[in-house]
Short mmCIF file of C-alpha atoms in Angstrom, two decimals:
data_model
loop_
_atom_site.label_atom_id
_atom_site.label_comp_id
_atom_site.label_asym_id
_atom_site.label_seq_id
_atom_site.Cartn_x
_atom_site.Cartn_y
_atom_site.Cartn_z
CA MET D 111 46.51 2.67 8.28
CA ILE D 112 42.82 2.92 7.39
CA GLU D 113 43.73 4.25 3.97
CA GLN D 114 46.03 1.32 3.34
CA ALA D 115 43.36 -1.20 4.38
CA LEU D 116 40.88 0.53 2.09
CA GLU D 117 43.24 0.39 -0.87
CA GLU D 118 43.82 -3.32 -0.31
CA ALA D 119 40.08 -3.97 -0.10
CA LEU D 120 39.44 -1.93 -3.25
CA THR D 121 42.07 -3.91 -5.12
CA GLN D 122 40.23 -7.10 -4.24
CA CYS D 123 36.97 -5.54 -5.46
CA ARG D 124 38.66 -4.33 -8.67
CA LEU D 125 37.68 -0.73 -7.95
CA THR D 126 39.58 2.52 -7.82
CA HIS D 127 39.36 4.94 -4.91
CA ASN D 128 37.37 7.39 -7.07
CA GLU D 129 34.90 4.71 -8.17
CA PHE D 130 34.28 3.68 -4.57
CA SER D 131 33.90 7.30 -3.48
CA GLU D 132 31.45 8.06 -6.30
CA LEU D 133 29.29 5.07 -5.32
CA LEU D 134 29.30 5.86 -1.62
CA VAL D 135 28.58 9.57 -2.09
CA ARG D 136 25.72 8.85 -4.49
CA LEU D 137 24.20 6.28 -2.15
CA LEU D 138 24.34 8.59 0.86
CA ASP D 139 23.15 11.58 -1.15
CA TYR D 140 20.15 9.93 -2.81
CA GLY D 141 19.54 7.23 -0.20
CA VAL D 142 18.63 4.77 -2.93
CA ILE D 143 20.01 3.36 -6.19
CA CYS D 144 17.82 1.50 -8.69
CA ARG D 145 19.52 -0.32 -11.53
CA ASP D 146 16.81 0.44 -14.10
CA GLU D 147 16.57 4.15 -13.31
CA SER D 148 19.37 5.33 -15.60
CA ASN D 149 22.67 4.35 -17.19
CA VAL D 150 24.49 5.97 -14.29
CA GLU D 151 22.63 3.93 -11.70
CA THR D 152 23.11 0.77 -13.74
CA VAL D 153 26.88 1.27 -13.53
CA LEU D 154 26.72 2.12 -9.82
CA TYR D 155 24.52 -0.85 -8.96
CA ASP D 156 26.82 -3.26 -10.79
CA ARG D 157 29.77 -1.64 -9.02
CA PHE D 158 28.02 -2.06 -5.68
CA GLN D 159 27.68 -5.79 -6.25
CA ARG D 160 31.47 -6.03 -6.38
CA CYS D 161 31.96 -4.25 -3.06
CA GLU D 162 28.74 -4.75 -1.07
CA ARG D 163 30.56 -6.10 1.96
CA LEU D 164 32.95 -3.15 1.98
CA ILE D 165 30.10 -0.62 1.71
CA ARG D 166 28.31 -2.25 4.63
CA GLU D 167 31.47 -2.10 6.73
CA TRP D 168 31.92 1.62 6.04
CA ILE D 169 28.36 2.72 6.83
CA ALA D 170 27.82 0.46 9.86
CA PRO D 171 29.76 2.70 12.34
CA LEU D 172 27.42 5.57 11.39
CA GLY D 173 24.40 3.57 12.50
CA LEU D 174 23.17 3.39 8.90
CA ARG D 175 21.65 0.17 7.61
CA LEU D 176 21.49 -1.04 4.07
CA GLN D 177 18.85 -3.04 2.25
CA HIS D 178 19.76 -4.80 -0.99
CA ASP D 179 16.95 -6.33 -3.03
CA SER D 180 18.69 -8.45 -5.65
CA ARG D 181 15.39 -9.51 -7.26
CA PHE D 182 14.26 -6.00 -8.16
CA GLN D 183 17.84 -4.70 -8.16
CA PHE D 184 17.78 -1.74 -5.84
CA ILE D 185 19.74 -0.59 -2.79
CA ARG D 186 18.37 1.66 -0.06
CA VAL D 187 20.11 3.17 2.95
CA TYR D 188 18.11 3.66 6.13
CA PRO D 189 18.96 6.29 8.77
CA PRO D 190 19.67 5.36 12.40
CA GLY D 191 16.58 4.19 14.24
CA ALA D 192 14.52 3.60 11.10
CA GLU D 193 12.30 0.53 10.76
CA VAL D 194 13.89 -1.73 8.16
CA PRO D 195 11.97 -4.67 6.65
CA GLY D 196 13.51 -7.97 7.67
CA MET D 197 15.85 -6.42 10.25
CA PRO D 198 15.46 -6.08 14.03
CA ASP D 199 14.83 -2.59 15.41
CA GLN D 200 17.79 -0.72 16.83
CA GLU D 201 17.74 -0.31 20.60
CA GLU D 202 19.51 3.04 20.82
CA PRO D 203 17.31 6.14 20.29
CA HIS D 204 18.15 8.55 17.49
CA HIS D 205 17.01 12.04 16.67
CA GLY D 206 16.54 11.57 12.93
CA GLY D 207 19.21 13.87 11.58
CA PHE D 208 19.62 11.73 8.45
CA ARG D 209 15.92 11.42 7.77
CA ALA D 210 14.35 12.95 4.68
CA ARG D 211 12.06 15.87 5.42
CA LEU D 212 8.76 15.21 3.67
CA THR D 213 5.77 17.51 3.34
CA GLN D 214 2.29 16.44 4.40
CA GLN D 215 1.23 16.00 0.78
CA GLU D 216 4.32 13.92 0.01
CA VAL D 217 3.62 11.63 2.95
CA ALA D 218 -0.02 11.30 1.88
CA ALA D 219 0.91 10.48 -1.72
CA ILE D 220 3.45 7.88 -0.57
CA LEU D 221 0.93 6.16 1.70
CA VAL D 222 -1.63 6.01 -1.11
CA LEU D 223 0.99 4.65 -3.50
CA ARG D 224 1.56 1.79 -1.04
CA VAL D 225 -2.17 1.07 -0.80
CA GLU D 226 -2.59 1.11 -4.59
CA TYR D 227 0.50 -1.06 -5.05
CA ASP D 228 -0.84 -3.70 -2.65
CA LYS D 229 -4.20 -3.64 -4.40
CA SER D 230 -2.62 -4.22 -7.81
CA LEU D 231 -0.40 -6.91 -6.31
CA ARG D 232 -3.43 -8.82 -5.05
CA GLU D 233 -5.08 -8.49 -8.46
CA GLY D 234 -1.97 -9.73 -10.24
CA GLN D 235 -1.49 -6.48 -12.15
CA VAL D 236 2.27 -6.41 -11.76
CA ASP D 237 4.87 -6.41 -14.54
CA ASP D 238 8.06 -8.48 -14.71
CA GLN D 239 9.98 -5.81 -12.77
CA GLY D 240 7.45 -5.83 -9.95
CA CYS D 241 5.99 -2.44 -10.95
CA VAL D 242 2.35 -1.43 -11.29
CA ALA D 243 0.76 1.25 -13.46
CA LEU D 244 -1.16 4.09 -11.83
CA THR D 245 -2.66 7.24 -13.31
CA LEU D 246 -2.34 10.56 -11.56
CA GLU D 247 -6.13 10.64 -11.48
CA ALA D 248 -6.17 7.37 -9.52
CA LEU D 249 -3.60 8.77 -7.09
CA GLU D 250 -5.78 11.86 -6.60
CA PHE D 251 -8.84 9.69 -5.99
CA GLY D 252 -6.97 7.56 -3.48
CA MET D 253 -5.78 10.59 -1.52
CA ARG D 254 -9.32 11.96 -1.34
CA ASN D 255 -10.86 8.61 -0.44
CA LEU D 256 -8.33 7.50 2.17
CA LEU D 257 -6.99 10.73 3.63
CA LYS D 258 -9.48 13.43 2.62
CA MET D 259 -6.60 15.26 0.93
CA SER D 260 -5.82 16.19 -2.65
CA LEU D 261 -2.89 16.76 -4.93
CA PRO D 262 -1.58 20.32 -5.25
CA ASP D 263 -3.83 22.51 -7.40
CA LYS D 264 -0.98 24.26 -9.20
CA GLN D 265 0.71 22.35 -12.01
CA VAL D 266 4.17 23.46 -10.91
CA GLU D 267 3.60 22.07 -7.41
CA ARG D 268 2.34 18.79 -8.86
CA LYS D 269 5.50 18.47 -10.91
CA LEU D 270 7.61 19.05 -7.80
CA LEU D 271 5.67 16.34 -5.96
CA LEU D 272 6.20 13.86 -8.79
CA LYS D 273 9.86 14.78 -8.95
CA LYS D 274 10.22 14.07 -5.22
CA LEU D 275 8.54 10.69 -5.58
CA ARG D 276 10.89 9.84 -8.42
CA GLN D 277 13.91 11.07 -6.45
CA LEU D 278 12.94 8.63 -3.71
CA ARG D 279 12.82 5.93 -6.42
CA LEU D 280 9.21 5.14 -5.59
CA VAL D 281 7.82 5.87 -9.06
CA GLN D 282 8.87 6.25 -12.64
CA PHE D 283 7.20 8.42 -15.26
CA LEU D 284 7.99 9.62 -18.74
CA GLY D 285 9.06 13.21 -19.12
CA GLU D 286 9.44 15.96 -16.57
CA ASP D 287 8.31 19.11 -18.33
CA SER D 288 5.14 17.79 -19.93
CA GLU D 289 2.26 20.23 -19.76
CA ALA D 290 -0.27 17.36 -19.60
CA VAL D 291 0.52 16.56 -15.97
CA VAL D 292 -3.01 15.28 -15.42
CA ASP D 293 -2.41 12.52 -17.98
CA THR D 294 0.85 11.37 -16.42
CA LEU D 295 1.06 7.59 -16.07
CA LEU D 296 3.07 6.53 -13.04
CA ARG D 297 4.98 3.28 -12.72
CA VAL D 298 4.99 2.45 -9.01
CA ARG D 299 8.15 0.59 -8.04
CA PRO D 300 8.29 -2.38 -5.65
CA THR D 301 10.50 -0.17 -3.46
CA ILE D 302 7.27 1.33 -2.10
CA ALA D 303 6.64 -1.91 -0.17
CA GLN D 304 9.86 -1.41 1.79
CA PHE D 305 9.59 2.36 2.10
CA VAL D 306 6.23 2.24 3.90
CA SER D 307 6.13 -0.21 6.81
CA GLU D 308 3.27 -2.63 7.39
CA SER D 309 2.45 -0.90 10.68
CA ALA D 310 2.14 2.49 8.95
CA LEU D 311 -0.09 0.98 6.28
CA GLU D 312 -2.31 -0.75 8.85
CA GLN D 313 -2.65 2.48 10.82
CA LEU D 314 -3.65 4.36 7.67
CA LEU D 315 -6.33 1.83 6.77
CA ASN D 316 -7.71 1.78 10.31
CA GLU D 317 -7.89 5.57 10.43
CA SER D 318 -9.56 5.61 7.01
CA GLU D 319 -12.22 3.16 8.20
CA LYS D 320 -12.92 5.32 11.26
CA VAL D 321 -13.31 8.44 9.10
CA ASN D 322 -15.64 6.66 6.68
CA GLU D 323 -17.74 5.39 9.58
CA GLU D 324 -18.05 8.93 10.96
CA ILE D 325 -19.06 10.23 7.53
CA GLY D 326 -21.61 7.45 7.21
CA ARG D 327 -23.21 8.42 10.52
CA ILE D 328 -23.67 12.07 9.56
CA THR D 329 -24.60 11.50 5.92
CA PRO D 330 -28.40 11.67 5.40
CA GLU D 331 -30.02 8.50 4.06
CA SER D 332 -32.31 10.40 1.69
CA GLU D 333 -32.31 13.71 -0.08
CA ASP D 334 -35.22 14.87 2.09
CA HIS D 335 -32.86 15.26 5.01
CA SER D 336 -30.19 17.06 3.04
CA LEU D 337 -29.30 20.64 3.85
CA PHE D 338 -29.61 21.32 0.15
CA SER D 339 -33.09 19.77 -0.30
CA GLU D 340 -35.88 21.98 -1.46
CA SER D 341 -38.32 23.15 1.19
#
């Protein structure tokens, strides 16, 4: 009975069962589809537009929620209990089984990307697709300044971090095996604004201010008071 109803709905959407399955599997696997990421995601995004209502109906019983930004042409699926921009919080508690497992450095990089994106947004340094340019050096500086952390020292680990950020569709960058990782120019997507909530951003900035105040109190005003001053 469910299968028959699905076939009828797919006929109305002008999609085959395989096309619908490919779209749904990709969306649940990656958690996000951006139209300008690749030819594959262009096809999938356009396909989604023909069956958005059907996709929403199929993921709703799982407690998953979907965000569709038609302006910047991306779709993101949120796990149960997640904070979704523009949607009320769910009342039922969840244990986060669908949530992506991120490392401490990945979380730090993502938070700094949000800060840098907002800064460029205020300065009007945004392209027609809502993206901003950011060097890896600027990302490193932001992590040190805001979180007292740094990017991985090893080049291989840096590449893995960038790959994860791109997998989450938060950044774009040219190449993947370039040896000049330090010179990599990132294109921060507008998806970062939805990925990191306003509350998380505010907490980060508040904590950063507290740390800077503490550093200011213990930093000597002149070199005479420095531990490294000459006797």
